mmCIF file of C-alpha atoms in Angstrom:
data_model
loop_
_atom_site.group_PDB
_atom_site.id
_atom_site.type_symbol
_atom_site.label_atom_id
_atom_site.label_comp_id
_atom_site.label_asym_id
_atom_site.label_seq_id
_atom_site.Cartn_x
_atom_site.Cartn_y
_atom_site.Cartn_z
ATOM 1 C CA MET K 274 19.140 7.250 7.881
ATOM 2 C CA SER K 275 18.538 3.951 6.048
ATOM 3 C CA LEU K 276 14.611 4.855 5.866
ATOM 4 C CA VAL K 277 15.594 8.658 4.194
ATOM 5 C CA ARG K 278 17.671 6.697 2.408
ATOM 6 C CA ARG K 279 15.230 4.498 1.364
ATOM 7 C CA ILE K 280 12.151 6.656 0.738
ATOM 8 C CA THR K 281 15.199 8.844 -1.785
ATOM 9 C CA GLN K 282 15.588 5.754 -3.234
ATOM 10 C CA LEU K 283 12.322 5.306 -4.760
ATOM 11 C CA LEU K 284 11.298 8.260 -5.840
ATOM 12 C CA ALA K 285 14.795 8.620 -7.840
ATOM 13 C CA GLY K 286 14.158 4.801 -9.326
ATOM 14 C CA LEU K 287 10.313 5.401 -9.995
ATOM 15 C CA VAL K 288 11.491 8.882 -11.325
ATOM 16 C CA LEU K 289 14.188 7.645 -13.725
ATOM 17 C CA TYR K 290 12.374 5.381 -14.752
ATOM 18 C CA GLY K 291 10.099 6.372 -16.027
ATOM 19 C CA ALA K 292 12.374 9.158 -18.262
ATOM 20 C CA SER K 293 13.689 5.467 -19.429
ATOM 21 C CA ILE K 294 10.548 5.008 -20.778
ATOM 22 C CA ALA K 295 10.131 7.844 -22.342
ATOM 23 C CA LEU K 296 13.876 7.627 -24.260
ATOM 24 C CA MET K 297 12.601 3.637 -25.237
ATOM 25 C CA ILE K 298 10.115 5.557 -27.213
ATOM 26 C CA GLU K 299 11.772 8.905 -29.189
ATOM 27 C CA SER K 300 13.643 6.046 -30.480
ATOM 28 C CA GLY K 301 10.406 3.665 -32.482
ATOM 29 C CA LEU K 302 12.550 1.351 -32.124
ATOM 30 C CA GLY K 303 10.553 -0.403 -29.762
ATOM 31 C CA LEU K 304 9.278 -1.313 -26.000
ATOM 32 C CA ASN K 305 8.994 -3.890 -24.142
ATOM 33 C CA PRO K 306 5.408 -5.820 -23.675
ATOM 34 C CA TRP K 307 3.546 -3.627 -20.779
ATOM 35 C CA ASP K 308 4.789 -0.576 -22.769
ATOM 36 C CA VAL K 309 3.351 -1.738 -26.099
ATOM 37 C CA PHE K 310 0.159 -2.810 -25.031
ATOM 38 C CA HIS K 311 0.114 1.343 -22.433
ATOM 39 C CA GLN K 312 1.206 2.748 -26.039
ATOM 40 C CA GLY K 313 -1.047 0.773 -27.677
ATOM 41 C CA ILE K 314 -4.203 1.859 -25.789
ATOM 42 C CA SER K 315 -2.610 5.354 -25.525
ATOM 43 C CA ASP K 316 -3.007 5.702 -29.827
ATOM 44 C CA VAL K 317 -6.824 3.829 -29.848
ATOM 45 C CA THR K 318 -7.842 5.957 -26.967
ATOM 46 C CA GLY K 319 -6.221 9.688 -27.446
ATOM 47 C CA ILE K 320 -4.724 9.128 -23.144
ATOM 48 C CA SER K 321 -1.617 10.742 -22.704
ATOM 49 C CA PHE K 322 0.777 7.186 -22.787
ATOM 50 C CA GLY K 323 1.462 9.073 -18.447
ATOM 51 C CA TRP K 324 -1.886 8.737 -17.568
ATOM 52 C CA THR K 325 -2.599 5.050 -19.741
ATOM 53 C CA VAL K 326 -0.079 3.292 -17.490
ATOM 54 C CA VAL K 327 -1.115 4.763 -14.222
ATOM 55 C CA LEU K 328 -4.828 4.070 -15.202
ATOM 56 C CA VAL K 329 -3.972 0.116 -16.755
ATOM 57 C CA GLY K 330 -2.343 -0.076 -13.065
ATOM 58 C CA VAL K 331 -5.519 -0.001 -11.425
ATOM 59 C CA PRO K 332 -7.143 -2.951 -12.223
ATOM 60 C CA VAL K 333 -3.730 -5.215 -12.259
ATOM 61 C CA LEU K 334 -3.620 -3.013 -8.864
ATOM 62 C CA LEU K 335 -6.963 -4.901 -7.539
ATOM 63 C CA LEU K 336 -6.205 -8.756 -8.656
ATOM 64 C CA TRP K 337 -3.719 -8.640 -6.014
ATOM 65 C CA ILE K 338 -7.525 -9.084 -3.952
ATOM 66 C CA PRO K 339 -7.963 -12.308 -5.356
ATOM 67 C CA LEU K 340 -4.260 -13.304 -5.399
ATOM 68 C CA ARG K 341 -3.783 -12.061 -1.438
ATOM 69 C CA GLN K 342 -1.060 -9.791 -2.409
ATOM 70 C CA LYS K 343 -0.394 -7.352 0.030
ATOM 71 C CA PRO K 344 0.352 -3.441 -1.700
ATOM 72 C CA GLY K 345 3.501 -1.543 0.149
ATOM 73 C CA VAL K 346 3.969 2.575 -0.418
ATOM 74 C CA GLY K 347 6.502 1.659 -3.703
ATOM 75 C CA THR K 348 3.826 -0.191 -4.761
ATOM 76 C CA VAL K 349 0.864 2.864 -4.646
ATOM 77 C CA ALA K 350 4.159 5.486 -5.573
ATOM 78 C CA ASN K 351 4.751 3.031 -8.576
ATOM 79 C CA LEU K 352 1.153 3.773 -9.824
ATOM 80 C CA VAL K 353 1.555 7.263 -9.798
ATOM 81 C CA LEU K 354 5.764 8.431 -10.319
ATOM 82 C CA VAL K 355 6.522 6.436 -13.346
ATOM 83 C CA GLY K 356 3.613 7.514 -15.983
ATOM 84 C CA PHE K 357 3.758 11.171 -14.650
ATOM 85 C CA SER K 358 7.224 11.151 -14.900
ATOM 86 C CA ALA K 359 7.181 9.301 -18.469
ATOM 87 C CA ASP K 360 4.994 11.817 -19.449
ATOM 88 C CA ALA K 361 6.809 15.042 -18.246
ATOM 89 C CA ALA K 362 10.574 13.195 -20.242
ATOM 90 C CA LEU K 363 8.537 12.777 -23.285
ATOM 91 C CA ALA K 364 7.324 16.370 -23.132
ATOM 92 C CA LEU K 365 11.255 17.559 -22.718
ATOM 93 C CA LEU K 366 12.826 15.110 -24.763
ATOM 94 C CA PRO K 367 13.209 15.676 -28.915
ATOM 95 C CA THR K 368 12.127 12.529 -31.292
ATOM 96 C CA GLY K 369 14.944 10.770 -31.808
ATOM 97 C CA GLN K 370 15.657 12.089 -36.092
ATOM 98 C CA THR K 371 18.322 9.851 -37.277
ATOM 99 C CA ILE K 372 19.559 6.673 -37.037
ATOM 100 C CA PRO K 373 22.773 7.239 -34.664
ATOM 101 C CA ALA K 374 20.428 9.288 -32.226
ATOM 102 C CA ARG K 375 17.176 7.046 -31.564
ATOM 103 C CA VAL K 376 20.093 3.433 -31.387
ATOM 104 C CA GLY K 377 20.897 6.086 -28.698
ATOM 105 C CA TYR K 378 18.432 6.709 -27.336
ATOM 106 C CA LEU K 379 16.747 2.765 -27.167
ATOM 107 C CA VAL K 380 20.601 2.071 -25.207
ATOM 108 C CA GLY K 381 20.623 5.075 -23.398
ATOM 109 C CA GLY K 382 16.601 3.951 -22.023
ATOM 110 C CA ILE K 383 17.219 0.365 -21.515
ATOM 111 C CA LEU K 384 20.473 0.949 -19.638
ATOM 112 C CA LEU K 385 18.710 3.554 -17.476
ATOM 113 C CA ASN K 386 15.740 1.160 -17.198
ATOM 114 C CA GLY K 387 18.078 -0.792 -15.473
ATOM 115 C CA PHE K 388 19.891 0.818 -13.261
ATOM 116 C CA ALA K 389 16.429 2.523 -12.337
ATOM 117 C CA THR K 390 14.604 -0.945 -11.330
ATOM 118 C CA GLY K 391 17.898 -2.474 -9.399
ATOM 119 C CA LEU K 392 17.202 1.888 -7.476
ATOM 120 C CA TYR K 393 13.121 1.421 -6.820
ATOM 121 C CA ILE K 394 13.495 -2.532 -5.976
ATOM 122 C CA GLY K 395 16.549 -1.958 -4.278
ATOM 123 C CA SER K 396 14.767 0.084 -1.957
ATOM 124 C CA ARG K 397 12.615 -2.945 -0.096
ATOM 125 C CA MET K 398 9.124 -0.163 0.078
ATOM 126 C CA GLY K 399 7.476 -2.901 -2.068
ATOM 127 C CA SER K 400 6.763 -3.919 -5.631
ATOM 128 C CA GLY K 401 4.918 -2.737 -8.592
ATOM 129 C CA PRO K 402 1.424 -3.180 -9.423
ATOM 130 C CA ARG K 403 2.669 -5.493 -12.764
ATOM 131 C CA ASP K 404 5.501 -7.006 -10.761
ATOM 132 C CA GLY K 405 3.304 -8.332 -7.807
ATOM 133 C CA LEU K 406 0.710 -9.884 -10.531
ATOM 134 C CA MET K 407 3.426 -12.121 -11.705
ATOM 135 C CA THR K 408 4.663 -12.695 -8.400
ATOM 136 C CA GLY K 409 1.178 -12.954 -6.536
ATOM 137 C CA VAL K 410 0.293 -15.871 -9.997
ATOM 138 C CA ASN K 411 3.352 -17.522 -8.486
ATOM 139 C CA ALA K 412 2.551 -17.946 -5.321
ATOM 140 C CA ARG K 413 -0.662 -19.125 -6.282
ATOM 141 C CA PHE K 414 0.127 -21.487 -8.414
ATOM 142 C CA PRO K 415 3.344 -22.359 -7.463
ATOM 143 C CA ARG K 416 3.836 -25.495 -9.587
ATOM 144 C CA LEU K 417 4.147 -22.285 -12.818
ATOM 145 C CA SER K 418 7.983 -21.220 -11.544
ATOM 146 C CA ILE K 419 8.149 -17.456 -11.617
ATOM 147 C CA ARG K 420 10.270 -17.379 -15.229
ATOM 148 C CA VAL K 421 7.120 -19.604 -17.149
ATOM 149 C CA VAL K 422 4.293 -17.097 -15.552
ATOM 150 C CA ARG K 423 6.677 -13.740 -16.314
ATOM 151 C CA THR K 424 7.427 -14.636 -19.707
ATOM 152 C CA GLY K 425 2.650 -15.844 -20.598
ATOM 153 C CA ILE K 426 1.857 -12.372 -19.198
ATOM 154 C CA GLU K 427 4.288 -10.167 -21.321
ATOM 155 C CA LEU K 428 3.092 -11.847 -24.356
ATOM 156 C CA LEU K 429 0.135 -11.708 -23.668
ATOM 157 C CA VAL K 430 0.996 -7.919 -23.376
ATOM 158 C CA LEU K 431 2.700 -7.410 -26.095
ATOM 159 C CA GLY K 432 0.409 -9.232 -28.304
ATOM 160 C CA ALA K 433 -2.453 -7.060 -27.175
ATOM 161 C CA GLY K 434 -0.427 -3.869 -27.228
ATOM 162 C CA PHE K 435 0.892 -4.467 -30.522
ATOM 163 C CA LEU K 436 -2.800 -4.929 -32.178
ATOM 164 C CA LEU K 437 -4.085 -1.987 -30.050
ATOM 165 C CA GLY K 438 -0.511 -0.469 -32.611
ATOM 166 C CA GLY K 439 1.868 -0.210 -29.814
ATOM 167 C CA THR K 440 5.476 0.005 -30.948
ATOM 168 C CA VAL K 441 7.828 -3.921 -31.661
ATOM 169 C CA GLY K 442 10.701 -3.983 -32.479
ATOM 170 C CA VAL K 443 14.510 -4.086 -31.851
ATOM 171 C CA GLY K 444 14.282 -2.703 -29.139
ATOM 172 C CA THR K 445 11.969 -4.691 -27.675
ATOM 173 C CA ILE K 446 14.321 -8.169 -27.875
ATOM 174 C CA ALA K 447 16.919 -6.173 -27.430
ATOM 175 C CA TYR K 448 14.744 -4.667 -23.452
ATOM 176 C CA ALA K 449 14.382 -8.608 -23.019
ATOM 177 C CA LEU K 450 17.893 -9.531 -23.207
ATOM 178 C CA ALA K 451 19.912 -7.146 -21.552
ATOM 179 C CA ILE K 452 16.662 -5.965 -18.336
ATOM 180 C CA GLY K 453 17.575 -9.485 -16.378
ATOM 181 C CA PRO K 454 21.180 -9.115 -16.816
ATOM 182 C CA LEU K 455 21.505 -5.864 -16.072
ATOM 183 C CA VAL K 456 18.945 -6.438 -12.842
ATOM 184 C CA HIS K 457 21.970 -8.529 -11.691
ATOM 185 C CA LEU K 458 24.620 -6.079 -11.944
ATOM 186 C CA PHE K 459 22.608 -3.166 -10.393
ATOM 187 C CA LEU K 460 20.169 -5.011 -8.029
ATOM 188 C CA PRO K 461 22.778 -5.863 -5.450
ATOM 189 C CA LYS K 462 24.690 -2.917 -5.365
ATOM 190 C CA LEU K 463 21.534 -0.747 -4.895
ATOM 191 C CA THR K 464 20.073 -2.635 -2.328
ATOM 192 C CA VAL K 465 19.149 -0.756 1.284
ATOM 193 C CA PRO K 466 21.087 -3.820 4.100
ATOM 194 C CA ASP K 467 17.994 -4.623 6.211
ATOM 195 C CA ARG K 468 18.550 -3.056 9.310
ATOM 196 C CA ARG K 469 16.327 -4.843 11.243
ATOM 197 C CA PRO K 470 18.330 -7.185 14.503
ATOM 198 C CA VAL K 471 17.632 -10.524 13.805
ATOM 199 C CA PRO K 472 15.332 -12.402 16.469
ATOM 200 C CA VAL K 473 17.748 -14.497 19.427
ATOM 201 C CA PRO K 474 15.882 -18.062 19.489
ATOM 202 C CA ALA K 475 14.345 -19.124 23.180
ATOM 203 C CA HIS K 476 15.528 -21.643 24.563
#
Protein backbone atom coordinates (compact mmCIF):
# COMPACT_ATOMS: atom_id res chain seq x y z
CA MET A 1 0.00 0.00 0.00
CA SER A 2 2.87 2.34 0.82
CA LEU A 3 4.43 1.73 -2.63
CA VAL A 4 1.12 2.52 -4.36
CA ARG A 5 0.88 5.75 -2.42
CA ARG A 6 4.46 6.67 -3.21
CA ILE A 7 4.06 6.11 -6.96
CA THR A 8 0.73 7.92 -7.05
CA GLN A 9 2.15 10.82 -5.06
CA LEU A 10 5.23 10.99 -7.27
CA LEU A 11 3.21 11.13 -10.50
CA ALA A 12 0.71 13.64 -9.12
CA GLY A 13 3.51 15.83 -7.82
CA LEU A 14 5.36 15.90 -11.14
CA VAL A 15 2.23 16.65 -13.18
CA LEU A 16 1.25 19.45 -10.79
CA TYR A 17 4.81 20.77 -10.87
CA GLY A 18 4.57 21.11 -14.65
CA ALA A 19 1.19 22.85 -14.29
CA SER A 20 2.67 25.27 -11.75
CA ILE A 21 5.39 26.24 -14.25
CA ALA A 22 2.74 26.88 -16.90
CA LEU A 23 0.87 29.20 -14.53
CA MET A 24 4.01 31.22 -13.92
CA ILE A 25 4.80 31.38 -17.63
CA GLU A 26 1.33 32.66 -18.47
CA SER A 27 1.59 35.31 -15.73
CA GLY A 28 4.43 36.89 -17.68
CA LEU A 29 5.84 38.22 -14.40
CA GLY A 30 8.95 36.08 -14.07
CA LEU A 31 10.06 32.48 -13.61
CA ASN A 32 12.34 30.53 -11.32
CA PRO A 33 16.01 30.47 -12.47
CA TRP A 34 15.96 27.09 -14.23
CA ASP A 35 12.77 27.96 -16.09
CA VAL A 36 14.20 31.32 -17.17
CA PHE A 37 16.95 29.22 -18.75
CA HIS A 38 14.48 26.76 -20.28
CA GLN A 39 12.33 29.57 -21.68
CA GLY A 40 15.36 31.32 -23.14
CA ILE A 41 16.47 28.18 -24.97
CA SER A 42 12.90 27.55 -26.12
CA ASP A 43 12.62 31.07 -27.53
CA VAL A 44 15.94 30.83 -29.36
CA THR A 45 15.47 27.33 -30.79
CA GLY A 46 11.71 27.28 -31.38
CA ILE A 47 11.45 24.01 -29.45
CA SER A 48 8.45 23.89 -27.12
CA PHE A 49 9.06 24.78 -23.49
CA GLY A 50 8.24 21.28 -22.28
CA TRP A 51 10.55 19.56 -24.74
CA THR A 52 13.27 22.02 -23.74
CA VAL A 53 12.86 20.97 -20.11
CA VAL A 54 13.24 17.32 -21.15
CA LEU A 55 16.22 17.90 -23.44
CA VAL A 56 18.10 20.07 -20.94
CA GLY A 57 17.51 17.41 -18.30
CA VAL A 58 19.47 14.80 -20.29
CA PRO A 59 22.94 16.45 -20.12
CA VAL A 60 22.22 17.52 -16.53
CA LEU A 61 21.56 13.88 -15.69
CA LEU A 62 24.80 12.86 -17.43
CA LEU A 63 26.66 15.17 -15.06
CA TRP A 64 25.56 12.81 -12.28
CA ILE A 65 28.08 10.22 -13.52
CA PRO A 66 31.28 12.00 -12.42
CA LEU A 67 29.45 13.15 -9.28
CA ARG A 68 28.62 9.50 -8.48
CA GLN A 69 24.92 10.18 -8.06
CA LYS A 70 22.47 7.32 -8.55
CA PRO A 71 19.12 8.04 -10.25
CA GLY A 72 15.88 6.59 -8.93
CA VAL A 73 12.50 5.94 -10.48
CA GLY A 74 11.52 9.50 -9.57
CA THR A 75 14.54 10.87 -11.43
CA VAL A 76 13.46 9.36 -14.76
CA ALA A 77 9.81 10.26 -14.18
CA ASN A 78 10.83 13.83 -13.37
CA LEU A 79 12.87 14.04 -16.55
CA VAL A 80 9.84 13.24 -18.69
CA LEU A 81 6.66 14.24 -16.87
CA VAL A 82 7.42 17.81 -15.79
CA GLY A 83 8.11 19.01 -19.32
CA PHE A 84 5.19 17.24 -20.95
CA SER A 85 2.72 18.32 -18.28
CA ALA A 86 3.95 21.91 -18.62
CA ASP A 87 3.30 21.82 -22.37
CA ALA A 88 -0.17 20.32 -21.81
CA ALA A 89 -1.07 22.99 -19.26
CA LEU A 90 0.24 25.77 -21.53
CA ALA A 91 -2.02 24.49 -24.30
CA LEU A 92 -5.05 24.73 -21.99
CA LEU A 93 -4.40 27.91 -20.02
CA PRO A 94 -5.45 31.28 -21.44
CA THR A 95 -2.81 34.00 -21.21
CA GLY A 96 -3.39 36.41 -18.34
CA GLN A 97 -4.75 39.58 -19.94
CA THR A 98 -5.19 41.78 -16.88
CA ILE A 99 -2.88 42.57 -13.97
CA PRO A 100 -5.14 40.80 -11.41
CA ALA A 101 -5.25 37.71 -13.63
CA ARG A 102 -1.48 37.70 -14.08
CA VAL A 103 -0.86 38.16 -10.36
CA GLY A 104 -3.35 35.36 -9.67
CA TYR A 105 -1.47 33.07 -12.06
CA LEU A 106 1.82 33.96 -10.38
CA VAL A 107 0.61 33.42 -6.82
CA GLY A 108 -1.23 30.23 -7.78
CA GLY A 109 1.83 28.95 -9.64
CA ILE A 110 4.18 29.53 -6.71
CA LEU A 111 1.79 27.96 -4.19
CA LEU A 112 1.16 24.97 -6.45
CA ASN A 113 4.89 24.60 -7.05
CA GLY A 114 5.58 24.40 -3.32
CA PHE A 115 2.83 21.82 -2.85
CA ALA A 116 3.96 19.77 -5.87
CA THR A 117 7.56 19.83 -4.66
CA GLY A 118 6.43 18.46 -1.30
CA LEU A 119 4.49 15.73 -3.07
CA TYR A 120 7.23 14.43 -5.32
CA ILE A 121 10.10 14.77 -2.85
CA GLY A 122 7.90 13.32 -0.10
CA SER A 123 7.32 10.21 -2.21
CA ARG A 124 10.97 9.26 -1.57
CA MET A 125 11.36 7.91 -5.11
CA GLY A 126 14.47 9.85 -6.11
CA SER A 127 15.36 13.46 -6.81
CA GLY A 128 15.01 15.22 -10.15
CA PRO A 129 18.02 15.78 -12.44
CA ARG A 130 18.55 19.40 -11.35
CA ASP A 131 18.16 18.70 -7.62
CA GLY A 132 20.53 15.75 -7.95
CA LEU A 133 23.12 17.96 -9.63
CA MET A 134 22.98 20.30 -6.64
CA THR A 135 23.29 17.56 -4.02
CA GLY A 136 25.96 15.80 -6.08
CA VAL A 137 28.18 18.89 -6.26
CA ASN A 138 27.67 19.39 -2.52
CA ALA A 139 28.68 15.77 -1.81
CA ARG A 140 31.71 16.04 -4.10
CA PHE A 141 32.84 19.33 -2.57
CA PRO A 142 31.68 19.13 1.05
CA ARG A 143 33.33 22.42 1.99
CA LEU A 144 30.68 24.15 -0.10
CA SER A 145 27.37 24.37 1.73
CA ILE A 146 24.20 23.25 -0.07
CA ARG A 147 23.04 26.87 0.01
CA VAL A 148 26.20 28.08 -1.75
CA VAL A 149 26.00 25.33 -4.36
CA ARG A 150 22.32 25.96 -5.07
CA THR A 151 22.80 29.73 -5.26
CA GLY A 152 25.79 29.37 -7.59
CA ILE A 153 24.03 27.01 -9.98
CA GLU A 154 20.84 29.06 -10.03
CA LEU A 155 22.67 32.34 -10.62
CA LEU A 156 24.51 30.70 -13.51
CA VAL A 157 21.38 29.40 -15.24
CA LEU A 158 19.47 32.60 -14.42
CA GLY A 159 22.12 34.75 -16.08
CA ALA A 160 22.31 32.48 -19.14
CA GLY A 161 18.52 32.37 -19.41
CA PHE A 162 18.23 36.15 -19.14
CA LEU A 163 20.77 36.62 -21.93
CA LEU A 164 18.75 34.19 -24.06
CA GLY A 165 15.56 36.18 -23.49
CA GLY A 166 13.92 34.31 -20.61
CA THR A 167 11.49 36.23 -18.41
CA VAL A 168 13.05 37.67 -15.26
CA GLY A 169 10.81 39.82 -13.08
CA VAL A 170 9.00 40.22 -9.82
CA GLY A 171 7.90 36.59 -10.06
CA THR A 172 11.54 35.47 -10.01
CA ILE A 173 12.10 37.32 -6.73
CA ALA A 174 8.76 36.17 -5.27
CA TYR A 175 9.60 32.55 -6.09
CA ALA A 176 13.04 32.79 -4.51
CA LEU A 177 11.57 34.21 -1.31
CA ALA A 178 8.53 31.92 -1.06
CA ILE A 179 9.60 28.48 -2.26
CA GLY A 180 11.76 27.61 0.75
CA PRO A 181 9.08 28.35 3.37
CA LEU A 182 6.42 26.63 1.25
CA VAL A 183 8.42 23.41 0.89
CA HIS A 184 9.22 23.59 4.59
CA LEU A 185 5.47 23.79 5.25
CA PHE A 186 4.33 21.05 2.87
CA LEU A 187 7.15 18.49 2.91
CA PRO A 188 6.72 17.17 6.49
CA LYS A 189 3.00 16.71 5.90
CA LEU A 190 3.46 14.93 2.57
CA THR A 191 6.48 12.70 3.21
CA VAL A 192 5.55 9.02 3.10
CA PRO A 193 6.68 7.34 6.33
CA ASP A 194 9.53 4.86 6.03
CA ARG A 195 8.00 1.64 7.34
CA ARG A 196 11.07 -0.52 6.82
CA PRO A 197 12.00 -2.41 10.01
CA VAL A 198 14.80 -0.91 12.05
CA PRO A 199 17.74 -3.38 12.07
CA VAL A 200 18.51 -4.84 15.48
CA PRO A 201 22.21 -4.43 16.33
CA ALA A 202 24.13 -7.65 16.89
CA HIS A 203 25.47 -8.35 20.37
